[in-house]
Every structure is written in C-alpha cells, then in structure tokens.
Amino acid sequence: MSAKRLLSTPQYHQIPPTIKNSLQWTQNCTTQQPKPPFQPKRPSILATNIIKSYFDKGLTKEARTLFDEMPERDVVVWTAMIAGYASCNHHARAWVVFRNMMRECNEYPNAFTMSSALKACKGMNSLSCGGLVHGMVVKFGLEGCLYVDNAVLDLYATCCATMVEACVVFGGIREKNSVSWTTLIAGYTHRGDGYSGLQAFRQMLLEEAETNAFSFSIAGRACASIGSHTTGRQIHGAVIKQGYESNTPVMNSILDMYCRCDLREAKQCFHGMTERDLITWNTWIAGYEKSDSIECLYIFSQMEYEGFSPNCFTLSSVVAACSNLAVLNCGQQVHGTIIQRGFDRNLALSNALIDMYAKCGNISDSQQIFIEMSIRDLVSWTSMMIGYGSHGYGKEAVELFDQMVKSGIRPDRIVFMAVLGACSHAGLVDKGLSYFNSMIGYYNLTPNQEIYGCVVDLLGRAGRVKEAYEIMEGMPFKPDESVWGAFLGACKAHRHPDMEKLAARRLLDLGPNMAGTYVTVSNIYAAEGMWGDFAKVRKLMRGVGSRKEAGRSWVQVRNQVCGFVVGDKVGAHIEWVYEVLDVLVLHMVEAGYVPDLDCLTQDLEDGT
C-alpha cells in the first residue's frame, strides 16, 4: 500500500503530521531538504507500527496487504504479523507466517517471535507444532527467557493429555513469576483437577511468590470446581485482605464458588459486589438454575431490567430452567428471544431447546429443531434420543442411533444409556441387548454401574428377571444401590417374592443413601407380615437421619406456576384442588380402577 493511498483513503483517520512527514521523507530522500525538526524513523519501523495498529483494530486484511507490499522485512515485522494474527485468534495464519519467516528471513527469530508462535500453536491445540517451536527455542538458546518459558508452559498445560510435561517445564524455570504459577494452577483447574490446582496455589503462597488478581481468580475457580466451601471462604478472605474485592473477575470466581457451595452466602456476595458485568449475572443465574428454577427466571428478568443484554450462556441457563419447570409457554418466549437476538444457529442453545421441548411434552418441536440444525454434535443426537425415549418412541430413538453412527459420530456411554433407556420404555429388549453387546465388543467401552442399571431395567420391565439377575452376577464389580433398586422394582412388578427378599437384603447390606430405598424395603416386609424386619428397617432409616422427600408437582396456569406437595393444606384455592381430586377419584372408581396397594410406596410414619 503506497504512501499516497494511505494519505488519501477516506475511511481512515488523518495520519499524524510526524508520520506523514516521515513517509514524505522516504519518497524524497534523494532531494536536498532542510534538516527536519525530528529524526525520522526507518520505513520498516513505521510500517511495523502501522501493521500493529491495524491488528489492534482487527483490520487483518489491511495489515496483510501492507506486509506483502514491503520490499524488505526484518524479524521485527515478521514477529508483528505472527503476534497480530495470534491476538486476533487467526492462529493457523500466524503459524503459516512463522513457517514462511523461517524460510525467507535472514535473521534468527527472537524471544518475542517464539512466544507468539507458541501462542499460535496453543490456539490451534497442536502439540506437534508446539513441540517443533520448543525445539527451536532450545536450538537458538532462548531457554531461560521468562516469557518464552511461560509460553512453553502454557502450551503443554493446555495441549497435553496430562500435566506431566507442564510440571517438568515448570520445574525447569529458574525464576518463576506470578504468570508461571497462575499458568500451572489454571492448567490443573481447566482439566478438572481442582485439588491439584489448589495445592499449587498453596505452594505459591508458601514460597511467597508474587500474586495478582488472576491468581486469586483461578484459585476461586479451582474451589468452585470441587465444591470446597471452606477453602473458598479462606480465599475470599485473602481476596479482601489483598484489596481485590472490587475486582470484578476475581469476585465473579468467588461468586461461582458460593453458587456451588452455599446459595445463601452467594446471595450476600452478589449483593455486596460494587461492580457487576454480564459474567456476574450469568454466574448468578446458572447458580439458581438447578436448585431454584423459578428464582433463576426471576433473576433473568431482573438482569434485563438493569439493562444487561443476555448472551448464549445466559439463555442456555434460562432454557434449562424452563426445562426443569416444564413450563412450555415460558420456554417458547425464551426461544423467541433467541431467534430475535440471532442466536438460533448456536449449537449449545439448539441442544438446550431440544431438551426443553421434550421435557415440556412437545416432542414434535424438539424434532423440528433437530432437523433444522446445520451442525450437530454428540449432545444433539443424545438429547433427541433421550427425548424420544422419554416419550415412548423407542423405534425412532433406535433409528436415530443408527443414523448417528452412519454420520461418523462415535457413541459414548451417555448415548448408550439413552438408547438402552428408550429400548426399555418401548419394550425393545432384544434390540437393547444387541446395543449393549456392541458397546463392549465393537466400541470397546466398559459398562459402568449406570449402564448395567439400564440393562437390568430393560430385562426387568419385560419380566425377564432371571436374566437380569444373571447380568448382575456377571458384573466385574459389585452392583450398587441403583442396580439393586432397579432389580427390586422388577421383582415387585412381576411377583417374584423370593428374589424380592434377596434384593431387599442386598440393598440393606449396602447401607443405602436414598430414603426411598428404605421405604420400599420396609413396605415389602410389611406386605409379607414380617413386622420384626419392618421395624429394623425403620430403625435403620431413623439412625442414618434419612427421610423420604415429599412428592412435588406443579402446573402452569395463566402464566403462573403453581406448586403442590403431598398432603399440602396451605395455598391459594387449595379447597378447589381437593374438590377436583375427589371428582377424579369418583371417575376412577366408575372406570373400575383398582389400585395396586402392594406396589404403593408410602412412608406411614411421616405421611409421604
């Protein structure tokens, strides 16, 4: 790009006089002129500065054009191109420029070149390319340069399967700074090893290394990932002591920790924050999504009232809240917001909508969204299969599984749980068993307790109780409470009293955690007149402090969600509710319905 074009192009701001004079000087360098009032910079330096400015504004094409028109390029301008592309997330282009530099440039790469190239390799998630650059770092004697060592550490912490290589690099850094420690902590935390991340943070404090806001932020994330409430409160105290309580990213991580550990303290933390951004609201909304979905929707409306615009992360939590509540009307309104904001092509949101419509009873809309998706991942197929299975469309779920395999997507254990559950609800026993066998024999996936529970449920629902027991006997590990619970349910449903008692004894031997298990076993003994065993089970239940959770349901009436609990006597129009129930009971009696009291699981002591 010539100087004249730079000076005349209308869409750019006017070039400052110093740069304009220098550009004119480069064209008239052979003409005798008075000495300028400043020492002009060389053209390559000026061009490099302009390239950096282009990248800062995201003008990658303009930067490339100017770079291509330069007759001479030194290592600085090559490095500017590599760093610029990497900063704009064009990592593959940065790698191509680095390769061209190694072929064309007569100068050796410097430390800035190598750190920028390593950043590009990390962005491409290419360990092989990163290894090549690391080799060049050693070859050119750049080991020991702190920001190069930190870039190598970041590469291995991000791209390697384990943290072994990153720890070796970390151990070789002679003078570690806060970036070195924070990179190590983040490496552990981002791969789900919050315990090791916190251990590294403690070691950082013991060695009296310099901390910064990001150090505390990532430590807070580590606490959140493992639900360590005590350590999280200690970090919160250190944050206040260090004066970071007004730092929004740090407080967002603390808020995330409290949302996972104690919502009451999370509420105090949220209202105590002086500055909030969209991440703050997203964290707050996601914290309530599972525990109190109604409150989650209220917080979402409050966020919009305060002028924040939701992004994909916000809306995915809100859609999940609608799924939990099964409020179709609200979910449809959120879907409209997604379309209005142009997020309808977002993969994660589409997956969430498939799940939401299925849980709200509208499987046809789930299917429509699935069909219209231009890109599908494993979650898309799994969500649709689970939707089909929960609605009794076992045949459609099986066909979808076969389509997924043909499309080249490899199923995982969750997919097999979905298709086995669909086969179980639809009575496709032999088809389900064939999938179970292919999971082991063809896909080399080892079944876990959940998979075995699905197979036992599959056989049990079909009355093939003996085969279900043989599957349990052949398990490579002892069946857990969920597997024995599924087997016990099958024995009760198909009248196998001996096997039923066996399952009850095995369940009690495990020391079950679910109150419903104690209630079921005690009712079995009561039905058989075994009152001594019944009393023992009730005593065990009281001893572990277990209490069966009361049944709860809700219905949406005129945009209001009304909740009902077993034995509820308080609430608006509760008398009308019981009048309607009495009418329903009369209709059931007239229809000749006889309740199966043997299968009724009721806690006679607490009324649930």
Coordinates of C-alpha atoms in Angstrom, one line a residue:
M1 CA 0.0 0.0 0.0
S2 CA 1.6 3.3 -1.1
A3 CA 2.0 6.5 0.9
K4 CA -0.4 8.3 -1.4
R5 CA -3.1 5.7 -0.8
L6 CA -2.6 5.9 2.9
L7 CA -2.9 9.6 2.8
S8 CA -6.0 9.7 0.5
T9 CA -8.1 6.8 1.6
P10 CA -11.3 8.3 3.1
Q11 CA -12.2 5.6 5.6
Y12 CA -9.1 6.1 7.7
H13 CA -8.4 8.8 10.2
Q14 CA -5.9 11.5 9.2
I15 CA -2.3 10.4 9.8
P16 CA -0.4 12.4 12.4
P17 CA 2.0 15.0 10.9
T18 CA 5.1 13.2 12.3
I19 CA 4.3 10.0 10.4
K20 CA 3.1 12.0 7.3
N21 CA 6.4 13.9 7.2
S22 CA 8.4 10.7 7.6
L23 CA 6.5 9.0 4.8
Q24 CA 7.1 12.0 2.5
W25 CA 10.8 11.9 3.6
T26 CA 11.1 8.3 2.3
Q27 CA 9.9 9.4 -1.1
N28 CA 12.2 12.5 -1.3
C29 CA 15.2 11.1 0.5
T30 CA 17.5 11.9 -2.6
T31 CA 16.4 15.6 -2.7
Q32 CA 18.4 18.1 -0.6
Q33 CA 16.0 19.4 2.1
P34 CA 16.5 21.3 5.3
K35 CA 17.0 19.0 8.3
P36 CA 13.6 18.1 9.8
P37 CA 12.8 19.1 13.3
F38 CA 12.9 15.4 14.4
Q39 CA 14.9 12.3 13.5
P40 CA 12.7 10.3 11.0
K41 CA 12.2 6.6 11.6
R42 CA 13.2 4.0 9.1
P43 CA 10.3 2.9 6.7
S44 CA 10.3 -0.6 8.1
I45 CA 9.7 0.7 11.6
L46 CA 6.9 2.9 10.5
A47 CA 5.3 0.1 8.5
T48 CA 5.6 -2.2 11.5
N49 CA 3.9 0.3 13.7
I50 CA 1.1 0.7 11.2
I51 CA 0.7 -3.1 11.0
K52 CA 0.4 -3.3 14.8
S53 CA -2.2 -0.6 14.7
Y54 CA -4.2 -2.5 12.1
F55 CA -4.2 -5.6 14.2
D56 CA -5.2 -3.7 17.3
K57 CA -8.3 -2.6 15.4
G58 CA -8.9 -6.1 13.9
L59 CA -8.0 -5.0 10.4
T60 CA -6.2 -8.2 9.5
K61 CA -6.6 -7.8 5.7
E62 CA -5.1 -4.3 5.7
A63 CA -2.2 -5.5 7.8
R64 CA -1.5 -8.3 5.4
T65 CA -1.7 -6.0 2.3
L66 CA 0.8 -3.6 3.8
F67 CA 3.1 -6.5 4.8
D68 CA 3.0 -8.0 1.3
E69 CA 4.0 -4.7 -0.2
M70 CA 7.0 -4.2 1.9
P71 CA 10.2 -4.7 -0.2
E72 CA 12.3 -5.7 2.9
R73 CA 11.1 -7.4 6.0
D74 CA 13.1 -7.8 9.2
V75 CA 12.5 -10.1 12.1
V76 CA 10.5 -7.4 13.9
V77 CA 7.9 -7.0 11.2
W78 CA 7.6 -10.8 10.8
T79 CA 7.1 -11.1 14.6
A80 CA 4.4 -8.3 14.4
M81 CA 2.5 -10.3 11.8
I82 CA 2.7 -13.6 13.9
A83 CA 1.7 -11.8 17.1
G84 CA -1.1 -9.9 15.3
Y85 CA -2.7 -12.9 13.8
A86 CA -2.4 -14.8 17.2
S87 CA -4.0 -11.9 19.1
C88 CA -6.9 -11.8 16.6
N89 CA -7.4 -15.6 17.0
H90 CA -6.2 -16.4 13.5
H91 CA -3.8 -19.0 14.8
A92 CA -3.4 -21.0 11.7
R93 CA -2.5 -17.9 9.7
A94 CA 0.0 -17.0 12.4
W95 CA 1.6 -20.5 12.0
V96 CA 1.8 -20.1 8.2
V97 CA 3.6 -16.7 8.6
F98 CA 6.0 -18.3 11.1
R99 CA 6.9 -21.1 8.7
N100 CA 7.4 -18.6 5.9
M101 CA 9.6 -16.5 8.1
M102 CA 11.9 -19.5 8.9
R103 CA 12.3 -20.0 5.1
E104 CA 12.6 -16.4 3.9
C105 CA 14.0 -14.2 6.8
N106 CA 17.8 -14.0 7.1
E107 CA 17.6 -13.1 10.8
Y108 CA 17.1 -15.5 13.6
P109 CA 13.8 -15.4 15.5
N110 CA 13.9 -13.7 18.8
A111 CA 12.1 -14.4 22.1
F112 CA 9.1 -12.4 21.1
T113 CA 8.8 -14.4 17.8
M114 CA 8.9 -17.7 19.7
S115 CA 6.4 -16.7 22.4
S116 CA 4.0 -15.5 19.7
A117 CA 4.5 -18.7 17.7
L118 CA 3.9 -20.8 20.8
K119 CA 0.7 -18.9 21.4
A120 CA -0.5 -19.7 17.9
C121 CA 0.3 -23.4 18.5
K122 CA -1.7 -23.4 21.7
G123 CA -4.6 -21.7 19.8
M124 CA -4.5 -24.5 17.2
N125 CA -4.3 -27.0 20.0
S126 CA -1.4 -28.5 18.1
L127 CA 1.1 -30.3 20.4
S128 CA 3.2 -31.4 17.4
C129 CA 3.7 -27.8 16.1
G130 CA 4.4 -26.6 19.6
G131 CA 7.0 -29.3 20.1
L132 CA 8.8 -28.1 16.9
V133 CA 8.8 -24.5 18.2
H134 CA 10.1 -25.7 21.6
G135 CA 12.9 -27.5 19.8
M136 CA 13.8 -24.2 18.1
V137 CA 13.7 -22.4 21.4
V138 CA 16.4 -24.8 22.6
K139 CA 18.4 -24.6 19.4
F140 CA 18.5 -20.8 19.4
G141 CA 19.4 -20.6 23.0
L142 CA 16.2 -18.9 24.2
E143 CA 15.7 -21.1 27.2
G144 CA 15.8 -19.1 30.3
C145 CA 13.9 -16.2 28.8
L146 CA 10.9 -16.0 31.3
Y147 CA 8.1 -15.1 28.9
V148 CA 9.3 -17.8 26.4
D149 CA 9.4 -20.4 29.3
N150 CA 5.9 -19.3 30.4
A151 CA 4.6 -19.7 26.8
V152 CA 6.1 -23.2 26.6
L153 CA 4.5 -24.0 30.0
D154 CA 1.1 -22.7 28.8
L155 CA 1.3 -24.8 25.6
Y156 CA 1.9 -28.0 27.5
A157 CA -0.6 -27.2 30.2
T158 CA -3.3 -26.7 27.6
C159 CA -2.5 -29.3 24.8
C160 CA -1.0 -32.3 26.6
A161 CA -3.1 -35.2 27.9
T162 CA -1.7 -34.8 31.4
M163 CA 0.1 -32.2 33.4
V164 CA 3.4 -34.2 33.5
E165 CA 5.2 -32.3 30.7
A166 CA 4.0 -28.9 32.1
C167 CA 5.3 -29.8 35.5
V168 CA 8.7 -30.7 34.0
V169 CA 8.8 -27.3 32.2
F170 CA 7.7 -25.5 35.4
G171 CA 10.4 -27.2 37.5
G172 CA 13.0 -26.0 35.0
I173 CA 12.1 -22.3 35.3
R174 CA 14.7 -20.8 37.5
E175 CA 12.9 -17.6 38.4
K176 CA 9.2 -18.1 38.4
N177 CA 6.8 -15.1 38.4
S178 CA 3.1 -14.8 39.0
V179 CA 2.4 -15.8 35.4
S180 CA 4.3 -19.0 35.8
W181 CA 2.4 -20.0 38.9
T182 CA -1.0 -18.9 37.6
T183 CA -0.5 -20.9 34.3
L184 CA 0.3 -24.0 36.3
I185 CA -2.8 -23.5 38.5
A186 CA -5.0 -22.8 35.5
G187 CA -3.7 -25.9 33.7
Y188 CA -4.8 -28.2 36.6
T189 CA -8.1 -26.4 37.1
H190 CA -9.2 -26.3 33.4
R191 CA -8.8 -30.1 33.2
G192 CA -11.0 -30.6 36.2
D193 CA -8.3 -31.3 38.8
G194 CA -9.2 -28.5 41.3
Y195 CA -7.4 -30.3 44.1
S196 CA -4.0 -30.1 42.4
G197 CA -4.7 -26.6 41.4
L198 CA -5.3 -25.5 45.0
Q199 CA -2.2 -27.4 46.1
A200 CA -0.2 -25.4 43.6
F201 CA -1.8 -22.2 44.8
R202 CA -0.9 -23.1 48.4
Q203 CA 2.7 -23.8 47.3
M204 CA 2.8 -20.4 45.6
L205 CA 1.8 -18.7 48.8
L206 CA 4.3 -20.7 50.8
E207 CA 7.1 -19.7 48.5
E208 CA 5.9 -16.1 48.9
A209 CA 5.6 -15.7 45.2
E210 CA 4.0 -12.5 43.9
T211 CA 0.3 -12.9 43.5
N212 CA -2.1 -10.9 41.2
A213 CA -5.8 -10.7 40.6
F214 CA -5.8 -13.6 38.1
S215 CA -4.0 -15.9 40.7
F216 CA -6.9 -15.4 43.1
S217 CA -9.5 -15.7 40.3
I218 CA -8.2 -19.1 39.1
A219 CA -7.9 -20.3 42.7
G220 CA -11.5 -19.4 43.2
R221 CA -12.4 -21.4 40.1
A222 CA -10.5 -24.3 41.4
C223 CA -12.5 -24.2 44.7
A224 CA -15.7 -23.9 42.7
S225 CA -14.8 -27.0 40.5
I226 CA -14.5 -29.2 43.6
G227 CA -17.1 -27.5 45.8
S228 CA -14.5 -26.7 48.5
H229 CA -16.5 -24.3 50.7
T230 CA -14.0 -24.0 53.5
T231 CA -11.0 -23.3 51.2
G232 CA -13.2 -21.0 49.1
R233 CA -14.1 -18.8 52.2
Q234 CA -10.4 -18.6 53.1
I235 CA -9.6 -17.4 49.5
H236 CA -12.4 -14.9 49.8
G237 CA -10.8 -13.6 53.0
A238 CA -7.4 -13.4 51.3
V239 CA -9.1 -11.5 48.3
I240 CA -10.4 -8.9 50.8
K241 CA -7.0 -8.7 52.6
Q242 CA -5.2 -8.1 49.3
G243 CA -7.7 -5.4 48.2
Y244 CA -9.2 -7.3 45.3
E245 CA -12.8 -7.2 46.5
S246 CA -13.6 -4.5 43.9
N247 CA -12.0 -6.6 41.1
T248 CA -15.0 -7.9 39.1
P249 CA -13.3 -11.0 37.5
V250 CA -12.0 -12.1 41.0
M251 CA -15.4 -11.6 42.6
N252 CA -17.1 -13.5 39.8
S253 CA -15.0 -16.6 40.6
I254 CA -15.8 -16.2 44.3
L255 CA -19.5 -15.9 43.4
D256 CA -19.2 -19.0 41.3
M257 CA -17.7 -20.9 44.3
Y258 CA -20.5 -19.8 46.6
C259 CA -23.2 -20.7 44.0
R260 CA -21.9 -24.2 44.0
C261 CA -21.5 -24.5 47.8
D262 CA -24.0 -22.2 49.6
L263 CA -26.6 -20.1 47.8
R264 CA -27.3 -18.1 50.9
E265 CA -23.7 -16.8 51.0
A266 CA -23.8 -16.5 47.2
K267 CA -26.7 -14.1 47.6
Q268 CA -24.7 -12.0 50.1
C269 CA -21.7 -12.0 47.8
F270 CA -23.8 -10.9 44.8
H271 CA -25.5 -8.0 46.6
G272 CA -22.1 -7.0 48.1
M273 CA -20.4 -6.6 44.7
T274 CA -19.9 -2.9 43.8
E275 CA -19.4 -3.7 40.1
R276 CA -21.3 -6.3 38.1
D277 CA -20.8 -7.4 34.5
L278 CA -22.6 -9.9 32.3
I279 CA -20.4 -12.8 33.6
T280 CA -21.6 -11.9 37.1
W281 CA -25.3 -12.2 36.1
N282 CA -24.6 -15.4 34.1
T283 CA -22.9 -17.0 37.2
W284 CA -25.8 -15.9 39.4
I285 CA -28.4 -17.2 37.0
A286 CA -26.6 -20.6 36.5
G287 CA -26.3 -21.0 40.3
Y288 CA -30.0 -21.0 40.7
E289 CA -30.8 -23.0 37.6
K290 CA -30.9 -26.4 39.2
S291 CA -31.7 -25.6 42.8
D292 CA -34.5 -23.0 42.3
S293 CA -35.5 -22.6 38.7
I294 CA -38.3 -20.1 39.4
E295 CA -35.8 -17.8 41.1
C296 CA -33.5 -18.3 38.1
L297 CA -36.2 -16.9 35.8
Y298 CA -36.8 -14.0 38.2
I299 CA -33.1 -13.1 38.2
F300 CA -33.1 -13.2 34.4
S301 CA -35.9 -10.7 34.3
Q302 CA -34.1 -8.5 36.8
M303 CA -30.9 -8.6 34.7
E304 CA -32.8 -7.4 31.7
Y305 CA -34.4 -4.7 33.8
E306 CA -31.0 -3.4 34.8
G307 CA -30.0 -3.0 31.1
F308 CA -27.9 -6.1 30.5
S309 CA -28.3 -8.0 27.2
P310 CA -28.2 -11.8 27.6
N311 CA -25.7 -13.8 25.6
C312 CA -25.8 -17.5 24.7
F313 CA -24.5 -18.6 28.1
T314 CA -27.3 -16.6 29.8
L315 CA -30.0 -18.1 27.6
S316 CA -28.8 -21.6 27.9
S317 CA -29.3 -21.4 31.7
V318 CA -32.7 -19.9 31.3
V319 CA -33.8 -22.6 28.8
A320 CA -32.5 -25.2 31.3
A321 CA -34.6 -23.6 34.0
C322 CA -37.7 -23.8 31.7
S323 CA -36.9 -27.5 31.2
N324 CA -36.7 -28.2 34.9
L325 CA -40.1 -26.5 35.5
A326 CA -41.6 -27.9 32.3
V327 CA -43.2 -24.6 31.5
L328 CA -43.8 -24.7 27.8
N329 CA -45.1 -21.1 27.4
C330 CA -42.1 -19.6 29.2
G331 CA -39.7 -21.8 27.1
Q332 CA -41.4 -20.6 23.9
Q333 CA -40.9 -17.0 24.9
V334 CA -37.2 -17.6 25.6
H335 CA -37.0 -19.4 22.2
G336 CA -38.4 -16.2 20.6
T337 CA -35.8 -14.1 22.3
I338 CA -33.1 -16.5 21.0
I339 CA -34.4 -16.0 17.4
Q340 CA -34.8 -12.3 17.9
R341 CA -31.2 -11.9 19.0
G342 CA -29.8 -14.0 16.2
F343 CA -28.7 -16.9 18.4
D344 CA -30.9 -19.6 16.7
R345 CA -27.8 -21.1 15.0
N346 CA -25.9 -21.5 18.2
L347 CA -25.2 -25.2 18.7
A348 CA -25.4 -25.3 22.5
L349 CA -28.7 -23.3 22.6
S350 CA -30.2 -25.6 19.9
N351 CA -29.3 -28.6 22.1
A352 CA -30.9 -27.0 25.1
L353 CA -34.1 -26.2 23.2
I354 CA -34.3 -29.9 22.0
D355 CA -34.2 -30.9 25.7
M356 CA -36.6 -28.2 26.8
Y357 CA -39.3 -29.0 24.3
A358 CA -39.0 -32.8 25.0
K359 CA -39.4 -32.2 28.8
C360 CA -42.3 -29.9 28.2
G361 CA -44.1 -32.7 26.3
N362 CA -43.7 -31.1 22.8
I363 CA -41.5 -33.7 21.1
S364 CA -42.6 -32.5 17.7
D365 CA -40.9 -29.1 18.2
S366 CA -37.7 -30.9 19.5
Q367 CA -37.7 -32.9 16.3
Q368 CA -38.2 -29.8 14.2
I369 CA -35.2 -28.0 15.8
F370 CA -33.1 -31.1 15.4
I371 CA -34.0 -31.4 11.7
E372 CA -33.2 -27.7 11.0
M373 CA -29.8 -27.8 12.7
S374 CA -27.0 -27.4 10.1
I375 CA -24.4 -28.8 12.5
R376 CA -25.0 -31.5 15.1
D377 CA -22.6 -32.8 17.8
L378 CA -22.9 -35.7 20.1
V379 CA -25.1 -33.8 22.6
S380 CA -27.6 -33.0 19.8
W381 CA -28.1 -36.7 18.9
T382 CA -28.1 -37.7 22.6
S383 CA -30.7 -35.1 23.6
M384 CA -33.0 -36.1 20.7
M385 CA -32.6 -39.8 21.6
I386 CA -33.4 -39.1 25.3
G387 CA -36.5 -37.1 24.2
Y388 CA -37.7 -39.9 22.0
G389 CA -37.1 -42.5 24.8
S390 CA -39.0 -40.5 27.5
H391 CA -42.0 -40.1 25.2
G392 CA -42.1 -43.9 24.4
Y393 CA -40.8 -43.5 20.8
G394 CA -38.3 -46.4 21.1
K395 CA -38.3 -47.2 17.4
E396 CA -37.5 -43.6 16.5
A397 CA -34.7 -43.5 19.1
V398 CA -33.1 -46.7 17.7
E399 CA -33.3 -45.3 14.1
L400 CA -31.7 -42.1 15.3
F401 CA -28.9 -44.0 16.9
D402 CA -28.2 -45.8 13.6
Q403 CA -28.2 -42.5 11.7
M404 CA -25.8 -41.0 14.2
V405 CA -23.3 -43.9 13.7
K406 CA -23.6 -43.6 9.9
S407 CA -22.8 -39.9 10.1
G408 CA -19.5 -40.8 11.7
I409 CA -20.1 -39.8 15.3
R410 CA -18.8 -42.3 17.8
P411 CA -21.3 -43.0 20.6
D412 CA -20.2 -42.7 24.3
R413 CA -21.6 -44.2 27.4
I414 CA -24.3 -41.5 27.8
V415 CA -25.6 -42.2 24.3
F416 CA -25.8 -45.9 25.1
M417 CA -27.7 -45.1 28.3
A418 CA -30.1 -43.0 26.2
V419 CA -30.7 -45.7 23.6
L420 CA -31.0 -48.5 26.3
G421 CA -33.5 -46.4 28.2
A422 CA -35.5 -45.9 25.0
C423 CA -35.5 -49.6 24.3
S424 CA -36.6 -50.3 27.9
H425 CA -39.6 -47.9 27.7
A426 CA -40.6 -49.3 24.3
G427 CA -40.1 -52.9 25.2
L428 CA -37.4 -53.5 22.5
V429 CA -35.5 -55.9 24.7
D430 CA -33.5 -57.8 22.1
K431 CA -32.6 -54.6 20.3
G432 CA -31.4 -53.1 23.6
L433 CA -29.3 -56.2 24.4
S434 CA -27.7 -56.1 20.9
Y435 CA -26.6 -52.5 21.6
F436 CA -25.2 -53.5 25.0
N437 CA -23.2 -56.2 23.3
S438 CA -21.9 -53.9 20.6
M439 CA -20.9 -51.4 23.2
I440 CA -18.5 -53.9 24.7
G441 CA -17.5 -55.9 21.6
Y442 CA -17.3 -53.3 18.9
Y443 CA -16.8 -49.9 20.6
N444 CA -14.6 -51.3 23.4
L445 CA -16.5 -49.3 26.0
T446 CA -16.5 -50.7 29.5
P447 CA -20.0 -50.5 31.0
N448 CA -20.4 -48.7 34.3
Q449 CA -23.0 -49.0 37.1
E450 CA -25.4 -46.8 35.2
I451 CA -25.2 -48.9 32.0
Y452 CA -25.7 -52.1 34.0
G453 CA -28.7 -50.5 35.7
C454 CA -30.2 -49.7 32.3
V455 CA -29.8 -53.3 31.2
V456 CA -31.3 -54.7 34.4
D457 CA -34.2 -52.3 34.0
L458 CA -34.5 -53.3 30.3
L459 CA -34.8 -57.0 31.2
G460 CA -36.8 -56.4 34.4
R461 CA -39.5 -54.4 32.7
A462 CA -40.0 -57.3 30.2
G463 CA -40.3 -59.8 33.1
R464 CA -37.0 -61.5 32.3
V465 CA -36.0 -61.3 36.0
K466 CA -33.7 -64.4 35.9
E467 CA -31.7 -63.0 33.0
A468 CA -31.4 -59.6 34.8
Y469 CA -30.0 -61.4 37.9
E470 CA -27.5 -63.3 35.7
I471 CA -26.3 -60.0 34.3
M472 CA -25.8 -58.7 37.8
E473 CA -23.9 -61.8 38.8
G474 CA -21.6 -61.4 35.8
M475 CA -20.7 -57.7 36.6
P476 CA -17.0 -57.1 37.1
F477 CA -17.8 -55.1 40.2
K478 CA -20.5 -55.3 42.9
P479 CA -23.8 -53.8 41.9
D480 CA -24.6 -50.5 43.6
E481 CA -27.8 -49.2 45.1
S482 CA -29.2 -48.1 41.7
V483 CA -28.7 -51.5 40.1
W484 CA -30.3 -53.4 43.0
G485 CA -33.1 -50.9 43.2
A486 CA -33.9 -51.5 39.5
F487 CA -33.9 -55.2 40.1
L488 CA -36.0 -54.9 43.2
G489 CA -38.6 -52.9 41.2
A490 CA -38.7 -55.6 38.6
C491 CA -39.2 -58.3 41.2
K492 CA -42.1 -56.4 42.8
A493 CA -43.8 -55.7 39.4
H494 CA -43.6 -59.3 38.2
R495 CA -44.3 -61.1 41.6
H496 CA -41.0 -62.8 42.4
P497 CA -41.2 -62.8 46.2
D498 CA -38.0 -64.8 46.8
M499 CA -35.9 -62.7 44.5
E500 CA -37.6 -59.6 46.0
K501 CA -36.4 -60.5 49.5
L502 CA -32.9 -61.3 48.2
A503 CA -32.7 -57.9 46.6
A504 CA -34.0 -56.2 49.8
R505 CA -31.3 -57.9 51.9
R506 CA -28.5 -56.9 49.4
L507 CA -29.8 -53.4 49.4
L508 CA -29.7 -53.1 53.2
D509 CA -26.2 -54.6 53.2
L510 CA -25.0 -51.7 51.0
G511 CA -26.3 -49.2 53.6
P512 CA -28.4 -47.2 51.1
N513 CA -28.4 -43.4 51.0
M514 CA -31.8 -42.9 49.4
A515 CA -34.7 -42.8 51.8
G516 CA -37.0 -44.3 49.1
T517 CA -35.0 -47.5 49.3
Y518 CA -35.6 -47.9 53.0
V519 CA -39.3 -47.2 52.5
T520 CA -39.6 -49.7 49.6
V521 CA -37.8 -52.5 51.6
S522 CA -39.9 -51.8 54.8
N523 CA -43.1 -52.0 52.8
I524 CA -42.0 -55.3 51.3
Y525 CA -41.6 -56.7 54.8
A526 CA -44.9 -55.2 55.9
A527 CA -46.7 -56.8 53.0
E528 CA -45.3 -60.2 54.0
G529 CA -46.2 -59.7 57.6
M530 CA -42.6 -59.6 58.7
W531 CA -43.1 -56.9 61.3
G532 CA -39.8 -57.5 63.1
D533 CA -37.8 -56.9 59.9
F534 CA -40.1 -53.9 59.1
A535 CA -39.2 -52.4 62.5
K536 CA -35.5 -53.0 62.0
V537 CA -35.5 -51.2 58.6
R538 CA -37.4 -48.2 60.1
K539 CA -34.9 -48.1 62.9
L540 CA -32.0 -48.1 60.4
M541 CA -33.8 -45.3 58.5
R542 CA -34.0 -43.2 61.6
G543 CA -30.4 -44.0 62.5
V544 CA -29.0 -42.6 59.3
G545 CA -31.2 -39.5 59.5
S546 CA -32.8 -40.4 56.2
R547 CA -36.2 -39.0 55.3
K548 CA -38.1 -39.6 52.1
E549 CA -38.5 -36.4 50.1
A550 CA -42.1 -35.4 49.7
G551 CA -43.6 -35.7 46.3
R552 CA -44.0 -32.4 44.5
S553 CA -45.6 -31.4 41.2
W554 CA -46.5 -28.1 39.5
V555 CA -48.7 -26.8 36.8
Q556 CA -48.7 -23.6 34.8
V557 CA -52.0 -21.6 34.9
R558 CA -52.3 -18.2 33.2
N559 CA -48.5 -17.6 33.2
Q560 CA -48.2 -18.6 36.9
V561 CA -46.5 -21.7 38.1
C562 CA -48.5 -23.4 41.0
G563 CA -46.7 -26.0 43.1
F564 CA -48.2 -28.8 45.1
V565 CA -46.7 -31.0 47.8
V566 CA -48.1 -34.3 49.1
G567 CA -50.5 -33.5 51.9
D568 CA -50.4 -29.8 51.2
K569 CA -53.0 -27.9 53.2
V570 CA -51.8 -24.3 52.6
G571 CA -52.1 -22.2 49.4
A572 CA -54.5 -20.2 47.3
H573 CA -57.6 -22.2 46.2
I574 CA -56.4 -25.4 47.9
E575 CA -60.0 -26.3 48.7
W576 CA -60.8 -26.3 45.0
V577 CA -57.8 -28.5 44.4
Y578 CA -59.1 -31.2 46.8
E579 CA -62.6 -30.9 45.3
V580 CA -61.2 -31.7 41.8
L581 CA -59.2 -34.6 43.3
D582 CA -62.4 -36.0 44.8
V583 CA -64.1 -35.8 41.4
L584 CA -61.2 -37.6 39.8
V585 CA -61.3 -40.4 42.4
L586 CA -65.0 -40.9 41.6
H587 CA -64.2 -41.1 37.9
M588 CA -61.5 -43.7 38.6
V589 CA -63.9 -45.8 40.7
E590 CA -66.6 -45.6 38.0
A591 CA -64.0 -46.8 35.4
G592 CA -63.3 -49.8 37.6
Y593 CA -59.8 -48.9 38.6
V594 CA -58.4 -51.0 41.4
P595 CA -55.2 -49.6 43.0
D596 CA -52.2 -51.9 43.4
L597 CA -51.6 -51.3 47.1
D598 CA -48.6 -53.8 47.1
C599 CA -46.7 -51.5 44.8
L600 CA -47.6 -48.4 46.7
T601 CA -44.5 -46.9 48.4
Q602 CA -45.8 -44.8 51.3
D603 CA -44.0 -43.7 54.4
L604 CA -46.6 -44.4 57.1
E605 CA -44.6 -42.6 59.7
D606 CA -44.2 -39.2 58.1
G607 CA -47.1 -39.3 55.6
T608 CA -45.0 -39.0 52.4

